[in-house]
XYZ file of C-alpha atoms in Angstrom:
526
model
C 30.126 28.404 69.876
C 33.518 26.697 69.829
C 36.499 28.840 70.636
C 38.878 29.826 67.842
C 41.961 27.687 67.485
C 45.020 29.026 69.181
C 48.518 28.890 67.784
C 51.087 26.894 69.681
C 54.754 26.261 69.614
C 54.101 22.554 69.629
C 53.831 20.512 66.507
C 50.409 19.055 65.756
C 50.031 15.692 67.477
C 47.475 13.757 69.251
C 47.320 16.335 71.998
C 46.405 19.053 69.592
C 42.996 20.599 69.762
C 40.440 19.721 67.140
C 37.088 21.265 66.409
C 35.221 18.116 67.225
C 36.831 17.914 70.621
C 35.503 19.701 73.673
C 37.417 22.657 75.118
C 40.059 21.903 77.661
C 39.614 23.500 81.055
C 41.848 26.405 82.066
C 44.818 25.580 84.252
C 44.556 26.401 87.950
C 45.511 29.921 88.957
C 45.316 31.242 85.392
C 44.130 34.799 85.132
C 43.408 36.105 81.670
C 44.790 39.429 80.605
C 41.926 41.819 80.438
C 41.457 45.430 79.576
C 41.788 47.949 82.354
C 40.699 51.270 80.965
C 42.110 54.480 82.325
C 39.937 57.289 83.612
C 39.907 58.916 80.169
C 39.103 55.758 78.183
C 35.671 56.166 76.572
C 35.108 52.434 76.253
C 33.055 50.757 78.941
C 34.476 47.965 80.962
C 33.255 44.561 79.862
C 31.724 42.431 82.526
C 33.908 39.530 83.472
C 31.276 37.006 82.435
C 31.207 38.179 78.838
C 33.573 37.351 76.072
C 35.261 34.292 74.945
C 37.147 31.902 77.167
C 40.810 32.445 77.385
C 43.293 29.728 76.873
C 46.740 29.808 78.427
C 48.099 29.628 75.007
C 45.976 32.645 73.984
C 48.190 35.321 75.523
C 49.614 38.492 73.966
C 52.959 36.753 73.706
C 51.433 33.803 71.889
C 49.550 36.044 69.561
C 52.757 37.846 68.756
C 54.334 34.498 68.005
C 51.510 33.724 65.661
C 51.982 37.069 63.957
C 55.712 36.577 63.642
C 55.289 34.004 60.871
C 52.723 34.085 58.063
C 50.474 31.164 57.502
C 50.362 29.171 54.328
C 47.582 29.710 51.814
C 46.156 26.385 52.735
C 45.377 27.636 56.216
C 43.175 30.433 54.941
C 40.124 28.291 55.572
C 39.560 25.582 58.130
C 38.532 22.122 57.085
C 37.172 19.594 59.438
C 39.536 16.838 60.259
C 42.605 18.914 59.647
C 44.701 20.232 62.492
C 45.377 23.967 62.886
C 48.666 25.182 61.541
C 51.404 25.876 64.035
C 52.741 29.374 64.347
C 56.134 28.379 63.089
C 54.907 26.754 59.902
C 56.047 28.508 56.733
C 53.526 30.247 54.563
C 52.041 33.598 53.710
C 50.995 35.597 56.706
C 47.429 36.821 56.444
C 46.006 37.694 59.834
C 42.641 38.529 58.382
C 42.233 34.878 57.466
C 42.630 33.833 61.048
C 40.248 36.168 62.786
C 38.971 38.498 60.109
C 37.051 38.118 56.887
C 36.622 34.341 57.254
C 36.144 32.786 60.575
C 37.487 29.419 61.518
C 34.424 27.897 59.883
C 35.039 29.581 56.556
C 32.398 32.302 56.754
C 32.039 35.842 58.058
C 31.652 36.562 61.707
C 28.180 36.900 62.930
C 28.934 40.273 64.456
C 30.313 41.803 61.290
C 32.678 43.933 63.317
C 36.350 44.627 62.737
C 38.727 42.517 64.713
C 41.849 43.666 66.401
C 43.573 43.549 63.033
C 41.180 45.830 61.270
C 38.957 43.175 59.560
C 35.548 41.732 60.435
C 35.810 39.130 63.132
C 33.768 37.406 65.733
C 34.595 39.849 68.498
C 33.387 43.419 68.841
C 35.588 46.044 67.306
C 38.132 47.523 69.677
C 36.182 46.173 72.623
C 39.003 44.319 74.277
C 41.565 43.139 71.811
C 41.762 46.200 69.598
C 44.400 47.800 71.767
C 45.231 44.982 74.053
C 48.967 45.531 74.035
C 48.720 49.021 75.418
C 45.835 48.937 77.797
C 45.263 52.405 79.123
C 48.523 53.589 77.616
C 50.548 51.328 79.900
C 53.471 49.321 78.706
C 52.913 45.572 78.744
C 56.092 43.524 79.058
C 56.976 41.764 75.858
C 55.160 44.385 73.734
C 57.617 47.178 73.208
C 58.710 49.190 70.218
C 59.798 46.187 68.195
C 56.418 44.561 68.492
C 54.626 47.720 67.337
C 56.999 48.001 64.472
C 56.311 44.422 63.368
C 52.615 44.977 63.660
C 52.742 48.133 61.587
C 54.876 46.380 59.007
C 52.344 43.587 58.766
C 49.322 45.844 58.301
C 50.367 49.226 56.954
C 46.768 50.369 56.635
C 46.215 50.438 60.394
C 48.296 52.272 62.929
C 47.858 51.934 66.633
C 46.811 54.778 68.842
C 50.133 54.556 70.600
C 51.985 55.217 67.346
C 49.721 58.189 66.714
C 50.456 59.553 70.154
C 54.157 59.080 69.553
C 53.922 60.959 66.282
C 51.945 63.777 67.900
C 54.677 64.123 70.506
C 57.322 64.304 67.813
C 58.702 60.817 68.435
C 59.915 58.529 65.697
C 59.902 54.794 65.702
C 59.825 53.503 69.221
C 58.593 56.867 70.550
C 62.091 58.259 70.934
C 62.518 61.950 70.500
C 65.450 63.105 68.307
C 68.410 64.403 70.169
C 68.968 68.112 70.225
C 72.428 68.085 68.733
C 73.019 71.842 68.510
C 72.039 73.042 71.946
C 75.437 74.751 72.234
C 74.747 77.191 69.364
C 72.475 79.547 71.291
C 74.837 79.968 74.289
C 77.772 80.388 71.952
C 75.966 83.040 69.926
C 75.017 84.922 73.075
C 78.611 84.726 74.280
C 79.917 86.052 70.978
C 77.427 88.924 71.002
C 78.835 90.004 74.344
C 82.516 89.202 73.883
C 83.089 90.575 70.364
C 81.934 94.153 71.077
C 83.928 94.162 74.291
C 87.024 92.937 72.472
C 86.646 95.469 69.650
C 86.032 98.270 72.112
C 89.037 97.247 74.153
C 91.300 97.184 71.128
C 90.015 100.568 69.997
C 90.483 102.093 73.443
C 93.996 100.672 73.694
C 94.892 101.940 70.223
C 93.453 105.359 71.001
C 95.404 105.586 74.246
C 98.664 104.458 72.671
C 98.193 106.710 69.647
C 97.535 109.767 71.787
C 100.041 109.366 74.593
C 102.578 106.899 73.165
C 102.542 107.397 69.369
C 104.908 105.684 66.968
C 108.308 107.340 66.813
C 111.766 106.666 65.454
C 114.918 106.858 67.524
C 118.051 108.775 66.662
C 118.923 111.482 64.126
C 118.003 109.372 61.100
C 119.852 108.603 57.890
C 119.952 109.921 54.325
C 118.880 113.390 53.296
C 115.704 115.111 52.126
C 114.818 118.769 51.561
C 111.672 119.899 53.379
C 109.883 123.171 52.764
C 108.222 124.924 55.677
C 105.622 127.350 54.289
C 104.969 130.615 56.005
C 102.492 130.174 58.856
C 102.924 126.391 59.019
C 102.377 124.612 62.336
C 103.329 121.233 63.718
C 99.874 119.786 63.024
C 99.818 121.026 59.400
C 103.418 120.067 58.613
C 103.325 116.688 60.376
C 101.457 114.736 57.641
C 103.915 115.941 54.984
C 106.876 114.853 57.102
C 105.275 111.432 57.560
C 104.761 111.137 53.794
C 108.405 112.064 53.163
C 109.527 109.444 55.688
C 111.111 111.965 58.046
C 109.018 111.056 61.121
C 106.926 108.044 62.095
C 103.702 109.790 63.114
C 102.160 113.240 63.153
C 101.125 112.826 66.783
C 104.714 112.361 67.900
C 105.659 115.567 66.050
C 102.803 117.492 67.715
C 103.851 116.212 71.150
C 107.401 117.355 70.435
C 106.081 120.831 69.610
C 103.987 120.910 72.797
C 107.011 120.003 74.904
C 109.247 122.516 73.139
C 110.285 125.645 75.013
C 110.686 127.760 71.860
C 107.679 130.081 71.563
C 108.588 131.390 68.110
C 107.413 128.300 66.290
C 108.537 127.038 62.888
C 110.600 129.245 60.594
C 109.591 129.286 56.901
C 112.121 128.146 54.344
C 113.820 124.986 53.106
C 115.615 122.633 55.441
C 117.967 119.761 54.926
C 116.578 116.888 57.003
C 117.050 113.116 57.318
C 114.722 110.164 57.053
C 113.570 108.205 60.121
C 114.308 111.000 62.548
C 113.089 111.128 66.112
C 110.203 113.588 66.248
C 111.772 115.808 68.907
C 115.007 116.072 66.914
C 113.126 116.854 63.715
C 111.176 119.645 65.367
C 114.321 121.110 66.919
C 116.017 121.156 63.506
C 113.210 123.239 62.018
C 113.704 125.860 64.725
C 117.356 126.441 63.900
C 118.018 129.061 61.144
C 121.430 127.499 60.551
C 119.721 124.451 59.052
C 118.086 126.434 56.257
C 119.349 125.498 52.804
C 119.528 127.338 49.483
C 116.592 126.719 47.144
C 116.644 126.686 43.365
C 113.572 128.015 41.561
C 113.078 128.061 37.789
C 110.596 130.514 36.295
C 109.723 129.562 32.695
C 109.065 132.018 29.832
C 105.570 133.172 28.985
C 104.071 133.175 32.503
C 101.792 135.991 33.518
C 102.655 137.975 36.634
C 99.988 136.197 38.684
C 101.344 132.806 37.621
C 104.889 133.858 38.468
C 103.925 134.896 41.999
C 102.110 131.603 42.616
C 105.135 129.653 41.434
C 107.481 131.598 43.692
C 105.178 131.118 46.636
C 105.150 127.350 46.066
C 108.848 126.829 45.371
C 110.857 129.486 47.151
C 109.735 128.866 50.724
C 108.141 132.301 50.858
C 104.370 132.582 50.716
C 102.581 134.075 47.712
C 101.034 136.625 50.049
C 104.525 137.900 50.815
C 105.147 138.531 47.132
C 101.756 140.178 46.707
C 102.531 142.517 49.608
C 105.909 143.467 48.149
C 104.288 144.097 44.783
C 102.148 146.865 46.230
C 105.209 149.104 46.147
C 106.452 148.812 42.554
C 109.018 151.541 43.053
C 110.859 149.345 45.541
C 111.415 146.716 42.836
C 113.769 148.890 40.768
C 111.690 148.692 37.563
C 112.965 150.539 34.478
C 111.323 153.800 33.587
C 109.561 152.418 30.476
C 107.814 149.822 32.635
C 105.449 152.566 33.805
C 105.461 151.181 37.343
C 104.122 147.766 36.322
C 106.010 144.570 36.993
C 104.239 142.569 34.261
C 106.843 141.564 31.695
C 109.848 142.677 33.739
C 110.354 139.771 36.175
C 112.719 138.026 33.843
C 112.178 134.260 33.440
C 115.243 132.313 34.519
C 116.593 130.003 37.226
C 117.207 131.604 40.615
C 118.947 130.591 43.825
C 116.872 131.636 46.801
C 119.146 132.017 49.782
C 118.076 131.235 53.361
C 116.319 134.124 55.076
C 115.573 135.751 51.714
C 112.462 137.947 51.512
C 109.840 138.225 48.795
C 110.960 141.726 47.959
C 114.551 140.559 47.656
C 113.571 137.746 45.277
C 111.589 140.045 42.943
C 114.275 142.704 42.981
C 116.722 140.029 41.878
C 114.428 139.121 38.951
C 114.183 142.757 37.827
C 117.969 143.063 38.027
C 118.220 140.004 35.808
C 115.985 141.771 33.237
C 118.251 144.769 33.283
C 121.203 142.482 32.614
C 119.502 140.906 29.593
C 118.417 144.299 28.261
C 121.956 145.574 28.561
C 123.275 142.472 26.818
C 121.184 143.140 23.696
C 121.582 146.938 23.955
C 117.830 147.273 24.076
C 117.602 151.026 23.767
C 119.716 151.213 20.602
C 118.231 148.078 19.057
C 114.701 149.381 19.641
C 115.473 152.534 17.706
C 116.766 150.431 14.820
C 113.335 148.780 14.385
C 111.426 151.961 15.042
C 110.167 151.025 18.504
C 110.744 152.131 22.049
C 112.223 149.720 24.601
C 108.832 149.406 26.247
C 107.082 148.562 22.944
C 109.780 146.002 22.205
C 108.913 144.201 25.441
C 105.179 144.426 24.685
C 105.645 142.948 21.190
C 108.018 140.321 22.591
C 105.326 139.240 25.074
C 102.865 138.815 22.158
C 105.357 136.716 20.239
C 106.010 134.636 23.391
C 102.265 134.030 23.896
C 101.493 133.151 20.261
C 104.634 131.272 19.328
C 105.042 127.518 19.248
C 108.500 126.686 17.981
C 111.444 129.010 18.566
C 112.171 129.011 14.842
C 108.752 130.559 14.194
C 109.297 133.543 16.539
C 110.879 135.817 13.889
C 108.038 135.044 11.405
C 105.397 135.871 14.034
C 107.212 139.142 14.730
C 107.127 139.898 10.976
C 103.337 139.312 10.810
C 102.856 141.806 13.669
C 105.091 144.362 11.929
C 103.199 143.958 8.624
C 99.749 144.351 10.198
C 100.877 147.394 12.196
C 102.275 148.916 9.024
C 98.995 148.373 7.117
C 96.792 149.510 10.001
C 95.161 146.082 10.386
C 94.091 145.023 13.883
C 96.386 142.352 15.258
C 93.404 140.063 16.073
C 95.322 137.930 18.562
C 93.253 135.636 20.768
C 95.940 135.631 23.469
C 95.443 139.352 24.100
C 91.663 138.964 24.399
C 91.993 136.142 26.935
C 94.548 138.122 28.963
C 92.236 141.109 29.189
C 89.516 138.801 30.550
C 91.968 137.119 32.972
C 91.257 133.693 31.505
C 93.218 131.079 29.612
C 92.793 129.164 26.386
C 93.761 128.981 22.720
C 90.745 130.272 20.832
C 88.452 133.025 22.084
C 84.709 132.582 21.544
C 82.412 135.146 19.940
C 81.331 136.632 23.271
C 84.954 137.114 24.352
C 85.869 138.638 21.014
C 83.206 141.315 21.579
C 84.571 142.346 24.994
C 85.444 145.983 25.576
C 88.807 145.244 27.186
C 91.684 147.503 26.023
C 93.576 144.274 25.394
C 91.009 143.163 22.768
C 93.076 143.462 19.589
C 90.038 142.559 17.489
C 88.432 145.866 18.374
C 91.500 148.030 19.007
C 94.327 148.606 16.538
C 97.965 148.686 17.502
C 99.797 147.056 20.409
C 98.295 146.345 23.779
C 98.693 148.829 26.656
C 101.387 146.647 28.263
C 103.057 143.239 28.200
C 100.808 140.228 28.696
C 103.534 137.888 30.047
C 107.252 137.688 30.788
C 109.077 137.232 27.452
C 112.351 135.420 27.243
C 115.497 136.301 25.380
C 114.401 134.458 22.208
C 111.203 136.476 21.896
C 113.072 139.748 22.477
C 115.636 138.842 19.811
C 112.843 137.918 17.357
C 111.308 141.400 17.726
C 114.683 143.047 17.266
C 115.521 140.794 14.295
C 112.279 139.778 12.502
C 112.149 137.511 9.462
C 111.451 138.780 5.949
C 108.042 138.093 4.360
C 104.631 139.447 3.381
C 102.614 137.288 5.782
C 99.555 138.784 7.382
C 98.193 135.663 9.083
C 99.549 132.769 11.062
C 97.896 129.862 12.890
C 99.476 127.295 15.177
C 97.514 124.422 13.661
C 98.899 121.788 16.061
C 99.273 123.009 19.641
C 100.868 119.720 20.693
C 103.783 119.962 18.288
C 103.768 123.770 17.915
C 103.447 123.590 14.144
C 102.592 127.062 12.829
C 101.499 127.966 9.263
C 101.824 131.430 7.704
C 99.939 133.020 4.816
C 98.929 136.337 3.275
C 95.548 134.979 2.085
C 92.523 135.395 4.289
C 90.847 132.384 2.629
C 93.801 130.156 3.433
C 93.860 131.609 6.926
C 90.289 130.388 7.479
C 91.353 126.928 6.331
C 94.178 126.994 8.866
C 91.713 127.901 11.619
C 89.440 124.986 10.649
C 92.429 122.676 10.827
C 93.218 123.993 14.308
C 89.644 123.474 15.455
C 89.736 119.930 14.067
C 92.934 119.145 15.979
C 91.506 120.639 19.158
C 88.365 118.516 18.749
C 90.468 115.345 18.556
C 92.050 116.348 21.830
């Protein structure tokens, strides 16, 4: 069988091979490229005497040249008398026409096998030429990545085993693995995991050390002025945060260290002190140990407070603890109460503004408040005025405390006093919610049904007449209203608007119920 025509770089001429011409002998020393399988190649080695003759022009390089340019449609089938087309001739490239479906004689190969290009040809499939460029996985010069790429571009339906191996190893075109661009991330992350906790711990340890042994502190005696109250039993640790909030010292820790280094065992003295802002902690602590730095304190006690409320206010504002006032109150005789007080201070600590001097005691403060009551009673000639209205001085104070608790506007005090006088005269229970709530030691405006049924002696719904004693500390206006009541036949009154103190008066029980509904409506609106 004649050998297949080989492509050449030469133009067809008289030296060109023709089918009717015999084959030219091989040049001296020519050794054809043959397949050398590796130890793992399953294909048997072909004996050297089998196969087609090899022409010098039929080399892998020449075949690549033939594949580099497509052949024209006219070269799809060979015709006798016509020369083979050169590899550089223009035309469509169809490798199956050269060795595949149609042989050089225009018909199928007698073997019916696929050629090296994946189509039937005259040579056995994959015997020698199927993977000739990569025999045994070795690289053949002249057949690198570019050649494989061209071959795969020519016949996309067939991929070489080398390309498959490159894909299985993760390589792209040309078998090159992608660069690992972010190899530095893992070491950096590990470094951060170690460094960040160490840095945070170091900062915390440094801050802890500095805060404990070298806390923030001002220098000098400071500027400006501020009054600071030292409660009874206060310590450096409890007073420090308040001094920091007032801007007197920079840190509580510095104040505590100043107390620890102080040689005065007595500790802080209760009272009010005139201090400065931005003081050095040691100077601030020393100032609070000096009685000469105590200042006078002004305390205002409003009208209508119960005795318990008055003591709490004094304990918060006078620099003397509430416990000190409670202790002094256990000996009522020491307060100098009037005889009609029956040994009870409720109602007789007169509401007014007081100047609490440095080193004053709780007993001294309350004695001063009782003395102020005596002054007001003497000013109105209480004993004589009480006789004029048919009451004792003690009952005047009790009724005045009821007027103070129920009244809204000062102008309504005399009318409220008249309602109480009228109900007492007619033997009608006073029915005052304020007295019920006082007897239960609670606060509010309206008493509920359960509270109204209490058995307290201060329940004026169940007991006629005045209460056993005052229920608050009445002021001068309430006392004057009892001594000088308004004229009228009212039996009921309701403060319908607690916010404004508006109070309505009537002698009709039906209208009184309407007033109560109006009050409940206003309370519901908040």
